[in-house]
Amino acid sequence: MADYDVIIIGAGPGGIAAAYGLLAKGAKVAIVEENLWGGTCPNRGCDPKKILYASVEAIENGQYLQHHGLTGELKVDWSALMDNKRQYTSKIPTGTKQGLDHANIATLSGHAQFLTDNQLQVGDQVVTATDYIIATGQRPAILPIEGKEYFQTSTDFLDLDELPKSVTFVGAGYVAFELATIANAAGSDVHIIHHNDWPLKEFDQSLVQELVAQMKARGIKFDFNVDLTSIQKDDDQYVLKDDQHFSLRTDAVFSTAGRIPNIDTMGLENVGVGTLKKGVQVNHRLRTDNAHIYALGDVIARVGNEPKLTPVASFEGRYLANLLTSESNRPIEYPLIPSVVYAAPKIARIGVSPTVGKGDPDDYVVKDLDLTNWFTYFRLGEPVAKARVVLDKQTNTIVGAQVLSSKADELINYLTTVINEHQTVDEVQAEIFAYPTVASDLPYLF
Amino acid sequence: MADYDVIIIGAGPGGIAAAYGLLAKGAKVAIVEENLWGGTCPNRGCDPKKILYASVEAIENGQYLQHHGLTGELKVDWSALMDNKRQYTSKIPTGTKQGLDHANIATLSGHAQFLTDNQLQVGDQVVTATDYIIATGQRPAILPIEGKEYFQTSTDFLDLDELPKSVTFVGAGYVAFELATIANAAGSDVHIIHHNDWPLKEFDQSLVQELVAQMKARGIKFDFNVDLTSIQKDDDQYVLKDDQHFSLRTDAVFSTAGRIPNIDTMGLENVGVGTLKKGVQVNHRLRTDNAHIYALGDVIARVGNEPKLTPVASFEGRYLANLLTSESNRPIEYPLIPSVVYAAPKIARIGVSPTVGKGDPDDYVVKDLDLTNWFTYFRLGEPVAKARVVLDKQTNTIVGAQVLSSKADELINYLTTVINEHQTVDEVQAEIFAYPTVASDLPYLF
C-alpha cells in the first residue's frame, strides 16, 4: 500500500490549494518543497511585487493630481520599502509549512525525483503515493549569451538591498514592465531592451504603445530591435552589446526574457511523463502520460490560452482535489481569465482580443473608448485612459476587453464577471453599484 | 390633446434617465429645470465631492505608507483643487441642456407648479402632458435654531473660494463625514457636532466607532450629545452654543442635518398628490395618488430600505421609461443597493445589517473579519481594515456586509453582484480574478 493517497511536488499556491482541497475530502496527503515553502508568488513573485508597487501607485496618484489640487512630492525610501517587503516575505516559508503541519499534511523537504517504479525519491527517503501532482512551477529564463553569468533575475530584483543608480531589463514582457516601473519610481535610470518592437506581445499593441509612451514620459528608455549578444563587466558596471552598434553601460542587468518550467531534474523520463518546451503535457483532466501523475499551474504546457498565473494554479488545485477524490470526473473548464500588468498605468486584458475582433467583423464589433475625460478618470487627473472592448454582434454581450488606466485592475475584475456570465447591458443595469465608480461605468462599455 | 406625452419636473440624473429612456421608446418628452441643469449630483453633490476627494485619497495613501517605503508629503492647494472642480462643474448645466436639446427633448426653464386641472405652469407658460414625473430631489435641511441664517450648506462648502481655518458641521450624517474628511485633509480645523452619540446611524456602529477613532487621529473633533440651540456672529467668526455649557468658536458652520424633499411649492395639493415628511407618496409602480403623476429619486418617500442615491434615481428613471411606454407593467423591483461614505477611510454597507444578523441567530451567521493583516490591506499600510459579513445559515450565501477600509467602495461593488446573484463560495471560485486583488479576496469573506 502506498504511503500517501497523493503526493504533491511543489508547495506554491497551486500545490497548496490541491493539498488543502484533498485533505478536506479525507485524502492522506504529502507535499514536497525543495526551496521556499509557499512558492514563487508570495516569496518572490506577485506578493512582494505588489508590496513594492503600492508605493508606485501612491506616487503615481500624487503626480497625476499635481496642479489639480495637490502639491508636494512622495519619494521612495528603498531601504524602508525593502524592510516592509521582508516583514511580509520573511514569515511566508515558516508560516506556510506550519499551516500544513498543523493541518496534518505531511511536509517533505528536499528535491523530488521520480524513480522508474513510480516511487518518489525526496532527498534521502523514498516515498510512494497512489497519485502524484507535479506543481513545480517555473523559474526565470537566462538568455544564453556571452557573459550570461552577470544576469540577475526578478528574484534578485525583489530583494535588492540597494537600488542601483541604473538598471537594465533584457526582454520586454510583463516582468520587465513591472520591475522597470518600480525601479523608475524609486529613482533609478531604467532601460528595457527587447529583440523586436513588439513588447507585451499578448496585449493589444495600440494600448501597449500608449503605455510605452507614458513610461517614456516618466524617463524609462526602451531599446527595441536590439538582439543582445554580450555582457562585459567593467569595474562595478556592465557593458551590454549587440553585434551591431548598440552599447549600453549599466549598474545591473536583469534577464526578463520569459520563464521556463521546472521539469528538467525530476526524473520525468523514468515515469513516462511527456514534456514540451513550455512544460508538462497534460490532457483535459490535467493528467500526464502516466495515469497516476497529474500536473497543475505554471509547469503545465497549456493547450488553451490560459495565462500562467497564480489564481489559475489555485483553480487547478481545487479541480484536482475534486477529481482525485472522485468528487467529479468532468474535464477542467476554465472561465475567461483576466491578466494585469502592474505598470504605471496598468494594462489589463481578458477574452477575445481587438485584433481578432477586427478580423471578424461578421461576428464582432470593436469599440475604442477614450476614457480620459470620463468622470472616473478625469477626477484622478490621469493623462490617458483607454479601453478597447470586443462585443458579440448577435448578442451584444462583451466577449473581450483590454484596458489602460490606473484602475485597469479593478475594471478588468468587474468585466471578468460581466463576460463570463454573458451579461447584457440590461442585466448589468439591473444591479445598482455605488456611484460614481468604476463599476457604475460598466453600462457605458457596451 | 396634451402638448407632451410626458413632462419630467427636475433635470437631475433620475429625470434625465427617464427622459432619454422615454425618448428612445418614441415618446414626446419635455423636462423642466428651475436651477442647474444636471441637478444635484454633478453640480453640487457626488461628482464635485469625489473630485475634491481624489486629493484626499492620494494624501491618505501616501500617509499610510510613510515608514513603509515612502517619504515626503502631499498637500492640498485649495484654490487649484477648486479650479479643477469648477473645470468640471462649470460645463455641466450647458452641456446637459445642450444634450437634451440636440436629442429633441424639450427643455423648459423655470419653476413648475401644478394647476388644479392637471396642467403645469412653468414660469409664464402653461403646458400639458398625458403623464408627469416629479423628480425634484432634495435640498439640505437647515436646523431651525437661533442664528440659523449663519448656516451654510454642502452646496456652499463644495464651492468655497477659500477654505476657512476652522469649520464646523452640525449633524453627523454622511455629508458631514465626507466634507469633514476633505476639510481636514486640506488643513482646516474641523468639528462635527451631533445631537446624540450615534453618527452615521444607518451603518454598523462598531465600524462607525473605528472610523470615528481614525478621523479623531487625523485631528477631527467630534462633539457628541450636543443639542445646538444658537449661532451668534462675533466679528468674522461664529459662536455655537447649546443650552448647557457647550460653546465653540468657528470660522464657518454648515448645517448637515439631513436633506428635505423639494415638494413644498409645486402645487401638489392642487392635483391630489399626497406627501409625507420624507417626500411624495408613491405605490410600487412609482405612481402618486394622482393616476397620471409619477415620482422618482430623492423626492420619493420610500417604503423600502432603498437609500436616496443617484443610481437609484437613474434606475427608477429607466423603470418609468418602460412603464409609461407600456413596455412593462410589473412593479419596480430593487436589487440590494450599496451605500458608501467617502471618509478616510471609507465605510460601505449593503443588505442585511450585522445587528439584524446577530438578532436572528437561527437564520444568520455574522462573521467579524479583521482585514488589517490581509495582504490587500497590509500592502497599503492601512492602520485598520475591517468587515462584518452576514451569511444566510441555510444557503451559506452572503446577504449583507459592512466594510471599513480605503477599498470599501471596490469591495462593496463586488459584493453587490455576489449578494444579488446569491452566489455560493463555489460559484465565486468558478471565476478567476486578477490576483492578488480585492476581488480575489472574495472567497475568504464566506
Coordinates of N, CA, C and O in Angstrom, one line a residue, chain B residues 75-126:
Chain B
K75 N 0.2 67.9 -0.2 CA -0.7 68.9 0.5 C -1.7 69.4 -0.5 O -1.5 69.5 -1.7
V76 N -2.9 69.8 0.0 CA -3.9 70.3 -0.8 C -3.6 71.8 -1.1 O -3.3 72.5 -0.2
D77 N -3.8 72.1 -2.4 CA -3.8 73.5 -2.8 C -5.2 73.8 -3.1 O -5.7 73.5 -4.2
W78 N -5.9 74.4 -2.1 CA -7.4 74.6 -2.2 C -7.8 75.3 -3.5 O -8.8 74.9 -4.1
S79 N -7.1 76.3 -3.8 CA -7.5 77.1 -5.0 C -7.4 76.3 -6.3 O -8.3 76.3 -7.1
A80 N -6.3 75.5 -6.4 CA -6.1 74.6 -7.6 C -7.2 73.5 -7.6 O -7.7 73.1 -8.6
L81 N -7.5 73.0 -6.4 CA -8.5 72.0 -6.2 C -9.8 72.5 -6.7 O -10.6 71.8 -7.4
M82 N -10.2 73.7 -6.2 CA -11.5 74.3 -6.6 C -11.5 74.6 -8.1 O -12.5 74.4 -8.8
D83 N -10.4 75.1 -8.7 CA -10.3 75.3 -10.1 C -10.6 74.0 -10.9 O -11.3 74.0 -11.8
N84 N -10.0 72.9 -10.4 CA -10.2 71.6 -11.1 C -11.7 71.2 -11.0 O -12.2 70.7 -12.0
K85 N -12.2 71.4 -9.8 CA -13.7 71.1 -9.7 C -14.5 71.9 -10.6 O -15.4 71.4 -11.3
R86 N -14.2 73.2 -10.7 CA -15.0 74.1 -11.5 C -14.8 73.8 -13.0 O -15.7 74.0 -13.8
Q87 N -13.6 73.3 -13.3 CA -13.4 73.0 -14.7 C -14.4 71.9 -15.1 O -14.9 71.9 -16.3
Y88 N -14.8 71.0 -14.2 CA -15.8 70.0 -14.4 C -17.2 70.6 -14.3 O -18.0 70.5 -15.2
T89 N -17.5 71.2 -13.2 CA -18.9 71.5 -12.9 C -19.4 72.7 -13.8 O -20.6 72.7 -14.1
S90 N -18.5 73.6 -14.2 CA -18.9 74.7 -15.0 C -19.5 74.3 -16.3 O -20.3 75.0 -16.9
K91 N -19.1 73.1 -16.8 CA -19.6 72.7 -18.1 C -20.9 71.9 -18.0 O -21.6 71.6 -19.0
I92 N -21.3 71.5 -16.8 CA -22.4 70.6 -16.6 C -23.8 71.2 -17.1 O -24.5 70.6 -17.9
P93 N -24.2 72.4 -16.6 CA -25.5 72.9 -16.9 C -25.7 73.0 -18.4 O -26.7 72.5 -19.0
T94 N -24.8 73.8 -19.1 CA -24.9 74.0 -20.5 C -24.8 72.7 -21.3 O -25.6 72.4 -22.2
G95 N -23.8 71.8 -20.9 CA -23.7 70.6 -21.6 C -24.9 69.7 -21.4 O -25.3 69.0 -22.4
T96 N -25.5 69.7 -20.3 CA -26.7 68.8 -20.0 C -27.8 69.3 -20.9 O -28.5 68.5 -21.6
K97 N -28.0 70.7 -20.9 CA -29.2 71.2 -21.6 C -29.0 71.0 -23.1 O -29.9 70.6 -23.8
Q98 N -27.8 71.3 -23.6 CA -27.5 71.1 -25.0 C -27.7 69.6 -25.4 O -28.3 69.4 -26.5
G99 N -27.3 68.7 -24.6 CA -27.5 67.3 -24.9 C -29.0 67.0 -25.1 O -29.4 66.3 -26.0
L100 N -29.8 67.5 -24.1 CA -31.3 67.3 -24.2 C -31.9 68.0 -25.5 O -32.7 67.4 -26.2
D101 N -31.4 69.2 -25.7 CA -31.9 70.0 -26.9 C -31.6 69.2 -28.2 O -32.5 69.0 -29.0
H102 N -30.4 68.8 -28.3 CA -30.0 68.1 -29.5 C -30.7 66.8 -29.7 O -30.9 66.3 -30.8
A103 N -31.1 66.2 -28.6 CA -31.9 64.9 -28.7 C -33.4 65.1 -29.0 O -34.1 64.2 -29.1
N104 N -33.7 66.4 -29.0 CA -35.2 66.7 -29.2 C -36.0 66.4 -28.0 O -37.2 66.0 -28.1
I105 N -35.4 66.6 -26.9 CA -36.2 66.6 -25.6 C -36.5 68.1 -25.3 O -35.5 68.9 -25.3
A106 N -37.7 68.5 -25.2 CA -38.0 69.9 -24.9 C -37.5 70.3 -23.5 O -37.7 69.6 -22.6
T107 N -36.7 71.4 -23.5 CA -36.2 71.9 -22.2 C -36.9 73.1 -21.8 O -36.9 74.1 -22.5
L108 N -37.6 73.1 -20.6 CA -38.3 74.2 -20.1 C -37.7 74.7 -18.9 O -37.5 74.0 -17.9
S109 N -37.3 76.0 -18.9 CA -36.6 76.6 -17.7 C -37.6 77.4 -16.9 O -38.4 78.2 -17.4
G110 N -37.6 77.1 -15.6 CA -38.4 77.9 -14.7 C -39.0 77.0 -13.6 O -38.8 75.7 -13.6
H111 N -39.7 77.6 -12.7 CA -40.3 76.8 -11.6 C -41.6 76.2 -12.0 O -42.4 76.8 -12.7
A112 N -41.8 75.0 -11.7 CA -43.0 74.2 -12.1 C -44.0 74.2 -11.0 O -43.7 73.9 -9.8
Q113 N -45.3 74.4 -11.3 CA -46.4 74.3 -10.4 C -47.6 73.7 -11.0 O -48.0 74.1 -12.1
F114 N -48.2 72.7 -10.3 CA -49.4 72.0 -10.9 C -50.6 72.9 -10.7 O -50.7 73.5 -9.6
L115 N -51.4 73.1 -11.7 CA -52.7 73.8 -11.6 C -53.8 72.7 -11.3 O -53.6 71.5 -11.4
T116 N -55.0 73.2 -10.9 CA -56.0 72.3 -10.4 C -56.5 71.3 -11.5 O -56.9 70.2 -11.2
D117 N -56.3 71.7 -12.8 CA -56.8 70.9 -13.9 C -55.7 70.0 -14.5 O -55.8 69.6 -15.6
N118 N -54.7 69.6 -13.7 CA -53.7 68.7 -14.1 C -52.7 69.4 -15.2 O -51.9 68.7 -15.7
Q119 N -52.9 70.7 -15.3 CA -52.0 71.4 -16.2 C -50.8 71.9 -15.4 O -50.8 71.9 -14.1
L120 N -49.7 72.2 -16.1 CA -48.5 72.6 -15.3 C -48.0 74.0 -15.8 O -47.9 74.3 -17.0
Q121 N -47.9 74.8 -14.8 CA -47.4 76.2 -15.0 C -45.8 76.1 -14.9 O -45.3 75.7 -13.9
V122 N -45.1 76.6 -15.9 CA -43.7 76.7 -15.8 C -43.3 78.1 -16.2 O -43.4 78.5 -17.3
G123 N -42.9 78.9 -15.2 CA -42.7 80.3 -15.4 C -44.0 80.9 -15.9 O -45.0 80.7 -15.2
D124 N -43.9 81.5 -17.1 CA -45.1 82.2 -17.6 C -46.0 81.3 -18.4 O -47.2 81.6 -18.6
Q125 N -45.5 80.2 -18.8 CA -46.3 79.3 -19.7 C -47.1 78.2 -19.0 O -46.7 77.8 -17.9
V126 N -48.1 77.7 -19.7 CA -48.8 76.6 -19.1 C -48.7 75.4 -20.2 O -48.9 75.6 -21.3

